[in-house]
Coordinates of N, CA and C in Angstrom, one line a residue:
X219 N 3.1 15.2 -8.0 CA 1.7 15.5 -8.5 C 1.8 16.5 -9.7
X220 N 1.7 15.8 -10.9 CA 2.0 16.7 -12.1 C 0.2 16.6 -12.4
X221 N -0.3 17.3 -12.3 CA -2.1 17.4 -12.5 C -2.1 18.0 -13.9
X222 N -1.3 19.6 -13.6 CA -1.2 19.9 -15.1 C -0.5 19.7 -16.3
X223 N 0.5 18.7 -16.5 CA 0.6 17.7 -17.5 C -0.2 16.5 -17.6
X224 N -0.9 16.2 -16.6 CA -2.0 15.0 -16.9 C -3.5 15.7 -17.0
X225 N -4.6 14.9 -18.5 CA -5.1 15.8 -18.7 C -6.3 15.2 -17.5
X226 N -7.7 15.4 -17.7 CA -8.7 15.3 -16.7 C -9.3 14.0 -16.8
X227 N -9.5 13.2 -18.0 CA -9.5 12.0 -18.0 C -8.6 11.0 -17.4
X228 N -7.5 11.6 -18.0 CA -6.3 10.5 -17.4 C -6.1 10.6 -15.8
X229 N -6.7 11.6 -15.6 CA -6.8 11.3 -13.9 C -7.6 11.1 -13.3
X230 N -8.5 10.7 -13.8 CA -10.1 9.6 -13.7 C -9.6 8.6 -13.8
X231 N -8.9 8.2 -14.5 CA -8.6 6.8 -14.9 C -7.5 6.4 -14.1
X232 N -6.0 7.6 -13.8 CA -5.5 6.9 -12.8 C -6.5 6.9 -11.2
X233 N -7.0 7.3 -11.2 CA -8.1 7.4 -9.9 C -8.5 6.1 -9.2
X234 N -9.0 5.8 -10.7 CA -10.1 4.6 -10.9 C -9.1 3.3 -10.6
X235 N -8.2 3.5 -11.6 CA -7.0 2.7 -11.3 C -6.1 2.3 -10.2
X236 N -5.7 3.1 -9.5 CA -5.3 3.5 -8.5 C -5.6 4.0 -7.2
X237 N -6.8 2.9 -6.4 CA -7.6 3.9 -5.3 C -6.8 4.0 -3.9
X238 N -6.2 4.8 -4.0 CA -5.3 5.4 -2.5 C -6.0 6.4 -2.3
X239 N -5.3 6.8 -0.9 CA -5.6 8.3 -0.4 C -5.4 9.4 -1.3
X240 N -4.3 9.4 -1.6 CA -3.8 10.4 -2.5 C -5.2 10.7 -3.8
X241 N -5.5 9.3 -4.6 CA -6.4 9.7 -5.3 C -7.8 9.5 -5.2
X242 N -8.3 9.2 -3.5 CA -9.8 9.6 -3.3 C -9.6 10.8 -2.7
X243 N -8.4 11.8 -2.6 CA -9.0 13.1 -2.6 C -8.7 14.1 -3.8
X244 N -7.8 13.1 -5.0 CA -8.3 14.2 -6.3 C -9.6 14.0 -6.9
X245 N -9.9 12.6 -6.8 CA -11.5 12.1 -7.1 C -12.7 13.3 -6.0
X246 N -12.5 13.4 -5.1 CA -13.5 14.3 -4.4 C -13.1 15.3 -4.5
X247 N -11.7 15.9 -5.1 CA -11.8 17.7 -5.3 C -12.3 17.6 -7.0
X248 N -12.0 16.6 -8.0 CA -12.6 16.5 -9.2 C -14.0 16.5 -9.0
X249 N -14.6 16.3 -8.1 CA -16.3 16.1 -7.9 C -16.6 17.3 -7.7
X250 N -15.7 18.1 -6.4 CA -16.3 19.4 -6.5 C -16.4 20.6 -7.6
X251 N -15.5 20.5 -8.0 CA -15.1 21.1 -8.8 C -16.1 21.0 -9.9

């Protein structure tokens, strides 16, 4: 999990791209946040 080499888009986009576990809970800590 390199979050801070990837910027905040690009982790939307792997998100979007990529819907696992792993990234429906950076998508809902990105929501909170």
């Amino acid at each position: 999990m390199m979050k801070g080499s990837y910027k905040p888009h690009v982790t939307m986009w792997s998100v979007v791209h990529e819907p696992s576990a792993r990234g429906r809970a950076e998508l809902r800590a990105g929501a909170a946040v």
